[in-house]
mmCIF file of C-alpha atoms in Angstrom:
data_model
loop_
_atom_site.group_PDB
_atom_site.id
_atom_site.type_symbol
_atom_site.label_atom_id
_atom_site.label_comp_id
_atom_site.label_asym_id
_atom_site.label_seq_id
_atom_site.Cartn_x
_atom_site.Cartn_y
_atom_site.Cartn_z
ATOM 1 C CA MET A 1 10.875 7.920 31.902
ATOM 2 C CA GLU A 2 12.126 3.537 32.195
ATOM 3 C CA ASN A 3 13.492 2.729 28.410
ATOM 4 C CA LYS A 4 11.113 -0.033 26.847
ATOM 5 C CA THR A 5 11.491 -2.650 24.744
ATOM 6 C CA CYS A 6 9.651 -3.467 21.887
ATOM 7 C CA PRO A 7 8.272 -7.007 22.709
ATOM 8 C CA ILE A 8 8.663 -8.740 19.170
ATOM 9 C CA CYS A 9 11.356 -7.580 17.754
ATOM 10 C CA GLY A 10 14.073 -5.937 20.865
ATOM 11 C CA ASN A 11 13.402 -2.374 19.024
ATOM 12 C CA PRO A 12 13.652 0.940 21.471
ATOM 13 C CA THR A 13 9.542 1.290 22.332
ATOM 14 C CA ARG A 14 7.604 4.158 20.423
ATOM 15 C CA VAL A 15 7.317 7.170 22.589
ATOM 16 C CA TYR A 16 4.709 10.102 22.280
ATOM 17 C CA MET A 17 4.466 13.259 23.947
ATOM 18 C CA GLY A 18 7.321 11.669 26.210
ATOM 19 C CA ASN A 19 4.672 8.503 27.447
ATOM 20 C CA ALA A 20 6.089 5.043 25.860
ATOM 21 C CA ARG A 21 2.934 2.668 24.294
ATOM 22 C CA LYS A 22 2.101 0.156 27.070
ATOM 23 C CA ASP A 23 2.239 -2.727 24.885
ATOM 24 C CA GLY A 24 5.526 -1.676 24.371
ATOM 25 C CA LEU A 25 5.574 -2.264 20.897
ATOM 26 C CA CYS A 26 8.180 -0.257 18.563
ATOM 27 C CA GLY A 27 6.619 2.070 15.845
ATOM 28 C CA TYR A 28 7.370 -0.654 12.805
ATOM 29 C CA HIS A 29 5.184 -2.913 14.606
ATOM 30 C CA ALA A 30 2.596 -0.260 15.835
ATOM 31 C CA ASP A 31 1.729 0.291 12.716
ATOM 32 C CA LEU A 32 0.852 -3.355 12.114
ATOM 33 C CA LEU A 33 -0.869 -3.622 14.899
ATOM 34 C CA LYS A 34 -2.950 -0.002 13.690
ATOM 35 C CA ALA A 35 -2.894 -1.397 9.874
ATOM 36 C CA GLU A 36 -4.699 -4.773 11.426
ATOM 37 C CA LYS A 37 -2.218 -7.046 9.799
ATOM 38 C CA ILE A 38 -0.562 -8.423 13.336
ATOM 39 C CA VAL A 39 -2.922 -8.675 16.804
ATOM 40 C CA LEU A 40 -2.559 -10.241 19.940
ATOM 41 C CA LYS A 41 -4.049 -13.413 20.499
ATOM 42 C CA ASP A 42 -3.579 -15.332 23.720
ATOM 43 C CA GLY A 43 -0.490 -13.302 24.531
ATOM 44 C CA VAL A 44 0.783 -13.750 21.558
ATOM 45 C CA TYR A 45 1.231 -11.551 18.396
ATOM 46 C CA VAL A 46 0.411 -13.293 14.976
ATOM 47 C CA TYR A 47 -0.831 -12.215 11.585
ATOM 48 C CA THR A 48 -3.782 -11.314 10.836
ATOM 49 C CA ASN A 49 -4.103 -13.382 7.153
ATOM 50 C CA THR A 50 -2.377 -16.323 8.437
ATOM 51 C CA GLY A 51 -1.813 -16.621 12.143
ATOM 52 C CA LEU A 52 1.427 -17.556 12.462
ATOM 53 C CA PRO A 53 3.280 -15.643 15.328
ATOM 54 C CA VAL A 54 5.012 -12.358 14.552
ATOM 55 C CA GLY A 55 8.767 -13.894 14.152
ATOM 56 C CA ALA A 56 11.705 -12.372 16.523
ATOM 57 C CA LYS A 57 13.704 -10.804 13.856
ATOM 58 C CA LYS A 58 14.648 -7.361 13.977
ATOM 59 C CA GLU A 59 12.617 -5.848 11.338
ATOM 60 C CA ALA A 60 12.920 -1.774 12.051
ATOM 61 C CA SER A 61 15.256 0.737 11.303
ATOM 62 C CA THR A 62 17.693 1.753 13.625
ATOM 63 C CA PRO A 63 18.724 6.385 13.636
ATOM 64 C CA LYS A 64 21.671 4.935 13.304
ATOM 65 C CA ALA A 65 21.315 2.620 10.445
ATOM 66 C CA ALA A 66 19.086 5.395 8.723
ATOM 67 C CA GLU A 67 22.405 7.588 7.769
ATOM 68 C CA GLN A 68 23.961 4.640 6.436
ATOM 69 C CA LYS A 69 25.073 4.782 3.102
ATOM 70 C CA ALA A 70 22.563 3.087 0.661
ATOM 71 C CA PRO A 71 24.051 -0.308 -0.990
ATOM 72 C CA GLU A 72 24.310 0.312 -5.024
ATOM 73 C CA ALA A 73 21.734 -1.276 -7.189
ATOM 74 C CA LYS A 74 22.474 -4.785 -8.610
ATOM 75 C CA ALA A 75 22.408 -3.968 -11.887
ATOM 76 C CA ALA A 76 25.185 -0.942 -11.150
ATOM 77 C CA THR A 77 25.758 1.266 -15.213
ATOM 78 C CA GLY A 78 27.198 3.963 -13.910
ATOM 79 C CA ILE A 79 24.462 6.150 -15.659
ATOM 80 C CA CYS A 80 21.277 8.140 -14.329
ATOM 81 C CA PRO A 81 18.234 5.919 -14.276
ATOM 82 C CA ILE A 82 15.709 8.660 -14.367
ATOM 83 C CA CYS A 83 17.423 11.189 -17.036
ATOM 84 C CA GLY A 84 19.836 9.157 -18.347
ATOM 85 C CA LYS A 85 23.055 11.785 -17.384
ATOM 86 C CA ALA A 86 26.215 10.904 -15.498
ATOM 87 C CA ALA A 87 25.954 9.087 -11.931
ATOM 88 C CA LYS A 88 27.829 6.866 -9.254
ATOM 89 C CA PRO A 89 27.216 3.591 -9.712
ATOM 90 C CA GLY A 90 23.470 2.501 -8.677
ATOM 91 C CA GLU A 91 23.161 5.566 -7.892
ATOM 92 C CA ILE A 92 20.667 8.904 -9.343
ATOM 93 C CA CYS A 93 23.068 12.086 -10.416
ATOM 94 C CA LEU A 94 23.195 15.120 -8.286
ATOM 95 C CA ASN A 95 20.703 17.492 -10.041
ATOM 96 C CA ASP A 96 17.590 14.710 -9.259
ATOM 97 C CA TYR A 97 18.905 14.218 -5.532
ATOM 98 C CA ARG A 98 18.729 17.668 -5.079
ATOM 99 C CA GLU A 99 15.274 17.802 -6.543
ATOM 100 C CA ALA A 100 13.378 14.543 -4.732
ATOM 101 C CA LYS A 101 15.993 15.965 -1.375
ATOM 102 C CA ASP A 102 13.849 19.180 -1.891
ATOM 103 C CA LEU A 103 10.423 17.271 -1.979
ATOM 104 C CA ALA A 104 11.642 15.305 1.305
ATOM 105 C CA VAL A 105 11.716 18.365 3.033
ATOM 106 C CA ASP A 106 8.044 19.071 2.443
ATOM 107 C CA LEU A 107 6.965 15.935 2.514
ATOM 108 C CA ILE A 108 8.379 15.470 6.418
ATOM 109 C CA LYS A 109 6.494 18.797 6.531
ATOM 110 C CA GLN A 110 3.304 18.086 6.041
ATOM 111 C CA ASN A 111 3.064 14.299 7.781
ATOM 112 C CA LYS A 112 2.662 13.750 11.412
ATOM 113 C CA ASP A 113 3.938 9.763 11.116
ATOM 114 C CA GLN A 114 5.725 7.267 9.099
ATOM 115 C CA ARG A 115 2.722 5.208 8.053
ATOM 116 C CA LYS A 116 2.057 7.470 5.465
ATOM 117 C CA LEU A 117 4.442 8.037 3.190
ATOM 118 C CA VAL A 118 4.706 4.283 3.332
ATOM 119 C CA VAL A 119 1.788 3.722 1.395
ATOM 120 C CA TYR A 120 2.626 6.588 -0.520
ATOM 121 C CA TYR A 121 5.529 4.888 -1.194
ATOM 122 C CA ARG A 122 4.351 1.120 -2.267
ATOM 123 C CA ASN A 123 1.600 2.653 -4.084
ATOM 124 C CA LEU A 124 3.537 5.420 -6.196
ATOM 125 C CA ARG A 125 5.624 2.312 -7.360
ATOM 126 C CA ARG A 126 3.229 -0.473 -8.201
ATOM 127 C CA ASN A 127 1.302 2.816 -9.544
ATOM 128 C CA MET A 128 4.429 3.418 -11.415
ATOM 129 C CA TYR A 129 4.208 0.506 -13.847
ATOM 130 C CA GLN A 130 1.905 1.440 -15.300
ATOM 131 C CA MET A 131 3.170 5.187 -16.414
ATOM 132 C CA TYR A 132 3.262 5.641 -20.144
ATOM 133 C CA SER A 133 4.451 9.166 -20.430
ATOM 134 C CA GLU A 134 8.065 9.780 -20.154
ATOM 135 C CA ASP A 135 7.845 12.735 -18.413
ATOM 136 C CA ILE A 136 5.190 11.584 -15.846
ATOM 137 C CA LEU A 137 7.822 8.065 -15.059
ATOM 138 C CA ARG A 138 10.673 10.429 -14.754
ATOM 139 C CA GLU A 139 8.635 12.798 -12.264
ATOM 140 C CA ASN A 140 7.155 10.603 -10.572
ATOM 141 C CA ALA A 141 10.892 8.806 -10.238
ATOM 142 C CA VAL A 142 12.146 12.235 -8.548
ATOM 143 C CA LYS A 143 9.275 11.498 -6.179
ATOM 144 C CA LEU A 144 10.182 8.610 -5.522
ATOM 145 C CA VAL A 145 13.351 9.360 -4.192
ATOM 146 C CA GLY A 146 12.133 12.092 -2.472
ATOM 147 C CA ILE A 147 9.198 9.785 -0.020
ATOM 148 C CA ALA A 148 12.204 7.719 0.534
ATOM 149 C CA ILE A 149 14.663 10.429 2.023
ATOM 150 C CA ALA A 150 11.306 11.620 3.860
ATOM 151 C CA LEU A 151 10.942 8.507 5.429
ATOM 152 C CA ARG A 152 14.897 8.476 6.392
ATOM 153 C CA ASP A 153 15.406 11.731 7.242
ATOM 154 C CA GLY A 154 12.084 12.264 8.887
ATOM 155 C CA PHE A 155 11.248 9.144 10.920
ATOM 156 C CA HIS A 156 14.371 7.554 11.388
ATOM 157 C CA TYR A 157 13.121 5.098 8.637
ATOM 158 C CA ASP A 158 15.876 3.795 6.049
ATOM 159 C CA ILE A 159 14.157 0.475 4.783
ATOM 160 C CA TYR A 160 13.159 2.032 1.482
ATOM 161 C CA PHE A 161 16.099 4.398 0.756
ATOM 162 C CA LYS A 162 17.955 1.513 0.989
ATOM 163 C CA THR A 163 16.193 -0.116 -1.744
ATOM 164 C CA VAL A 164 15.070 3.074 -3.992
ATOM 165 C CA TYR A 165 17.209 3.463 -6.674
ATOM 166 C CA GLU A 166 17.471 -0.691 -7.677
ATOM 167 C CA ASP A 167 13.222 0.529 -7.026
ATOM 168 C CA VAL A 168 13.736 2.880 -9.665
ATOM 169 C CA ALA A 169 16.008 1.351 -11.782
ATOM 170 C CA LYS A 170 13.854 -1.500 -12.330
ATOM 171 C CA ILE A 171 11.103 0.524 -12.878
ATOM 172 C CA MET A 172 12.485 2.768 -15.904
ATOM 173 C CA GLU A 173 14.112 -0.567 -17.304
ATOM 174 C CA SER A 174 10.513 -2.636 -17.269
ATOM 175 C CA HIS A 175 9.631 0.885 -19.466
ATOM 176 C CA ARG A 176 12.015 0.632 -21.969
ATOM 177 C CA LYS A 177 10.784 -2.355 -23.290
ATOM 178 C CA LYS A 178 7.377 -1.864 -23.595
ATOM 179 C CA LYS A 179 5.395 -0.713 -26.643
ATOM 180 C CA PRO A 180 4.414 2.866 -26.733
ATOM 181 C CA ASN A 181 0.769 3.282 -25.611
ATOM 182 C CA GLU A 182 -0.506 7.321 -25.795
ATOM 183 C CA SER A 183 -4.466 6.079 -25.815
ATOM 184 C CA GLN A 184 -6.786 8.475 -23.711
ATOM 185 C CA VAL A 185 -6.864 5.586 -20.963
ATOM 186 C CA ALA A 186 -2.845 5.246 -20.902
ATOM 187 C CA LYS A 187 -2.695 8.981 -20.423
ATOM 188 C CA ALA A 188 -5.324 9.299 -18.134
ATOM 189 C CA MET A 189 -4.111 6.831 -15.207
ATOM 190 C CA ASP A 190 -0.232 8.174 -15.823
ATOM 191 C CA GLU A 191 -2.393 11.644 -14.488
ATOM 192 C CA GLN A 192 -3.681 9.961 -11.776
ATOM 193 C CA GLY A 193 -1.327 7.284 -10.841
ATOM 194 C CA GLY A 194 1.064 9.713 -9.606
ATOM 195 C CA GLN A 195 -1.650 11.337 -6.914
ATOM 196 C CA VAL A 196 -3.415 9.377 -3.452
ATOM 197 C CA PHE A 197 -6.709 10.151 -1.939
ATOM 198 C CA THR A 198 -7.641 9.783 2.101
ATOM 199 C CA SER A 199 -10.242 8.028 3.739
ATOM 200 C CA THR A 200 -12.030 9.201 6.652
ATOM 201 C CA ASP A 201 -10.294 6.354 8.233
ATOM 202 C CA GLY A 202 -6.585 7.689 6.963
ATOM 203 C CA HIS A 203 -6.353 4.937 4.590
ATOM 204 C CA VAL A 204 -4.282 5.861 1.704
ATOM 205 C CA LEU A 205 -5.993 4.837 -1.849
ATOM 206 C CA ASP A 206 -5.194 5.254 -5.228
ATOM 207 C CA SER A 207 -8.173 6.538 -7.310
ATOM 208 C CA PRO A 208 -11.719 8.488 -6.482
ATOM 209 C CA GLY A 209 -13.610 4.876 -6.895
ATOM 210 C CA GLU A 210 -11.217 3.199 -3.929
ATOM 211 C CA GLN A 211 -12.032 5.920 -2.224
ATOM 212 C CA THR A 212 -15.397 5.202 -1.973
ATOM 213 C CA ILE A 213 -15.206 1.869 -1.487
ATOM 214 C CA ASP A 214 -13.044 2.415 1.328
ATOM 215 C CA GLU A 215 -15.913 4.973 2.945
ATOM 216 C CA ILE A 216 -18.385 2.662 2.779
ATOM 217 C CA LEU A 217 -16.762 -0.215 4.197
ATOM 218 C CA PHE A 218 -15.602 2.118 7.034
ATOM 219 C CA GLU A 219 -19.042 3.103 7.017
ATOM 220 C CA LEU A 220 -20.424 -0.421 7.473
ATOM 221 C CA GLN A 221 -17.496 -1.198 10.101
ATOM 222 C CA ARG A 222 -20.655 0.923 12.561
ATOM 223 C CA ASP A 223 -23.839 -0.770 10.700
ATOM 224 C CA PRO A 224 -26.124 -0.873 13.223
ATOM 225 C CA ALA A 225 -28.090 -3.784 11.374
ATOM 226 C CA LEU A 226 -24.758 -5.607 11.125
ATOM 227 C CA LEU A 227 -23.780 -5.039 15.072
ATOM 228 C CA LYS A 228 -26.550 -6.669 15.645
ATOM 229 C CA LYS A 229 -25.932 -9.991 14.278
ATOM 230 C CA ASN A 230 -22.602 -9.631 15.671
ATOM 231 C CA ILE A 231 -20.742 -9.270 11.956
ATOM 232 C CA ILE A 232 -17.878 -6.983 12.871
ATOM 233 C CA THR A 233 -15.450 -6.258 9.972
ATOM 234 C CA TYR A 234 -12.247 -4.704 9.184
ATOM 235 C CA HIS A 235 -10.697 -3.967 5.857
ATOM 236 C CA ILE A 236 -7.549 -3.269 4.895
ATOM 237 C CA PRO A 237 -6.249 -1.516 1.400
ATOM 238 C CA HIS A 238 -3.806 -2.530 -0.833
ATOM 239 C CA TYR A 239 -3.206 -6.609 0.219
ATOM 240 C CA ASP A 240 -0.603 -8.161 -0.876
ATOM 241 C CA LEU A 241 -2.029 -11.514 -1.480
ATOM 242 C CA GLU A 242 0.636 -14.288 -0.349
ATOM 243 C CA GLN A 243 -1.060 -17.293 -1.131
ATOM 244 C CA VAL A 244 -1.059 -16.878 -4.346
ATOM 245 C CA VAL A 245 2.481 -17.439 -5.806
ATOM 246 C CA GLU A 246 1.747 -17.382 -9.195
ATOM 247 C CA ARG A 247 2.648 -13.791 -9.969
ATOM 248 C CA GLY A 248 2.978 -11.117 -7.359
ATOM 249 C CA MET A 249 -0.493 -10.191 -6.941
ATOM 250 C CA ASN A 250 -2.011 -7.673 -5.047
ATOM 251 C CA ALA A 251 -5.571 -7.435 -3.742
ATOM 252 C CA ASP A 252 -7.318 -3.734 -3.710
ATOM 253 C CA PHE A 253 -8.929 -4.964 -0.160
ATOM 254 C CA TYR A 254 -8.849 -7.147 2.772
ATOM 255 C CA VAL A 255 -11.840 -7.548 4.247
ATOM 256 C CA GLY A 256 -11.697 -10.322 7.319
ATOM 257 C CA PHE A 257 -14.219 -10.608 10.704
ATOM 258 C CA PRO A 258 -12.262 -10.061 13.760
ATOM 259 C CA LEU A 259 -14.922 -12.518 15.529
ATOM 260 C CA LYS A 260 -14.555 -14.720 12.935
ATOM 261 C CA GLN A 261 -11.794 -16.196 11.544
ATOM 262 C CA ILE A 262 -12.974 -17.483 8.875
ATOM 263 C CA ASN A 263 -14.552 -16.687 5.111
ATOM 264 C CA ASP A 264 -12.828 -13.506 5.009
ATOM 265 C CA PHE A 265 -12.583 -12.150 1.340
ATOM 266 C CA TYR A 266 -11.192 -9.847 -1.168
ATOM 267 C CA VAL A 267 -12.546 -6.888 -3.036
ATOM 268 C CA GLU A 268 -10.846 -5.976 -6.638
ATOM 269 C CA TYR A 269 -12.009 -2.158 -8.384
ATOM 270 C CA TRP A 270 -12.411 -2.063 -11.962
ATOM 271 C CA GLY A 271 -11.684 0.973 -12.541
ATOM 272 C CA VAL A 272 -10.645 0.800 -16.408
ATOM 273 C CA LYS A 273 -13.342 0.476 -19.279
ATOM 274 C CA ASN A 274 -12.130 -0.320 -23.132
ATOM 275 C CA ASP A 275 -8.520 -0.452 -22.418
ATOM 276 C CA ALA A 276 -7.275 -4.381 -23.841
ATOM 277 C CA LYS A 277 -4.685 -4.749 -21.761
ATOM 278 C CA TYR A 278 -6.822 -3.937 -18.605
ATOM 279 C CA GLU A 279 -9.790 -6.254 -19.635
ATOM 280 C CA LYS A 280 -6.806 -9.222 -19.903
ATOM 281 C CA ASN A 281 -4.887 -8.711 -16.763
ATOM 282 C CA LYS A 282 -8.594 -8.271 -15.175
ATOM 283 C CA ALA A 283 -9.799 -11.671 -16.313
ATOM 284 C CA GLU A 284 -5.951 -13.087 -15.186
ATOM 285 C CA LYS A 285 -6.863 -12.078 -11.893
ATOM 286 C CA ILE A 286 -9.981 -13.059 -11.666
ATOM 287 C CA ALA A 287 -8.957 -16.326 -13.254
ATOM 288 C CA LEU A 288 -6.257 -16.489 -9.754
ATOM 289 C CA TYR A 289 -8.604 -15.689 -6.849
ATOM 290 C CA GLN A 290 -10.696 -18.842 -8.326
ATOM 291 C CA SER A 291 -8.258 -21.430 -8.553
ATOM 292 C CA ASN A 292 -6.973 -20.661 -5.251
ATOM 293 C CA GLY A 293 -10.604 -20.117 -3.985
ATOM 294 C CA LEU A 294 -10.622 -16.567 -2.846
ATOM 295 C CA PRO A 295 -13.767 -14.766 -2.361
ATOM 296 C CA LEU A 296 -14.036 -12.123 -4.815
ATOM 297 C CA LEU A 297 -15.971 -9.597 -5.179
ATOM 298 C CA GLY A 298 -15.772 -7.247 -8.136
ATOM 299 C CA ILE A 299 -17.430 -3.538 -8.016
ATOM 300 C CA GLU A 300 -17.640 -2.197 -11.704
ATOM 301 C CA SER A 301 -16.563 1.773 -12.139
ATOM 302 C CA ASP A 302 -20.479 2.594 -13.233
ATOM 303 C CA GLU A 303 -21.291 1.356 -9.264
ATOM 304 C CA THR A 304 -19.483 3.447 -8.228
ATOM 305 C CA LYS A 305 -22.130 6.196 -9.139
ATOM 306 C CA ASN A 306 -24.617 4.515 -7.624
ATOM 307 C CA LEU A 307 -23.790 4.954 -3.808
ATOM 308 C CA PRO A 308 -26.672 3.691 -2.168
ATOM 309 C CA VAL A 309 -27.263 0.682 -4.334
ATOM 310 C CA LEU A 310 -23.240 -0.483 -3.912
ATOM 311 C CA ARG A 311 -23.433 0.037 -0.573
ATOM 312 C CA GLN A 312 -26.310 -2.546 0.202
ATOM 313 C CA ARG A 313 -24.456 -4.506 -2.474
ATOM 314 C CA ILE A 314 -21.690 -5.097 -0.628
ATOM 315 C CA LYS A 315 -23.546 -4.973 2.785
ATOM 316 C CA ASP A 316 -25.091 -8.591 1.165
ATOM 317 C CA PHE A 317 -21.886 -10.112 0.152
ATOM 318 C CA ILE A 318 -20.844 -9.176 3.517
ATOM 319 C CA ILE A 319 -23.650 -10.658 5.242
ATOM 320 C CA ASP A 320 -23.449 -14.234 2.954
ATOM 321 C CA GLN A 321 -19.374 -14.378 3.378
ATOM 322 C CA PHE A 322 -20.095 -14.000 7.194
ATOM 323 C CA ASN A 323 -22.902 -17.051 7.198
ATOM 324 C CA LYS A 324 -21.093 -19.500 5.337
#
């Protein structure tokens, strides 16, 4: 078999069952293409959200890099950020590492490719900042390390293993500065925070409500009435809004029109009720969308209980946005 390299970064082309991808893309850029974050336009791969060419900078790791030792966290303390016991500076203790390693073995067996684990890592890392229970926080910190080890050992993808100890240390430090919150809403968010929910199209979501919305968006991609109007959509969950510089903001969904490079929009699922902190964050996010001129469809948790009505509301919003 002829050795091929990725036309973007020069890394080896992804091979499946002995067959290399015809487009030559490596695993990293093949995943970006599958997630619709990059597209091929006039013979050049560009970012879907900006239209800028994908840089030639090497972004994917190699098997050799996966064997390298993770760098020390910036705030090396000599104690494990998970349990507080003695550990090498910038790392976790041996017991927590062994537990994470055992978890990684199971994760490798359960997953055929790295994409779901990458999304799982990103979602869990974000969710952990919202957790409150100390036991649940520690359990998920070990899980975060386990995912990073699984990506390194099972898929030669060591990007997250290089930063996971620092990620855990930052998360734990942020919680030490928090005031205790034992409300029922906080406990419910803790219990759900470590879970993931997979939709029909393979997207990994944070909650049943987001899963419901993803299923509707996937169904509408093949809706006869929309296709008749030449309205074709795609959606990406957990989308980083690079336009918003005031804070690191992440939309629940980005919805785009591949045949019309304008009038795309964002979807936010407001899944929590009767929590002052959540409502404050919600108001701040809505204000940021408005100040940056980003179209937003906000969906309340109660709306997911009536699927026909919610489906029609999302469909109408898509049509209105497309026609602007």
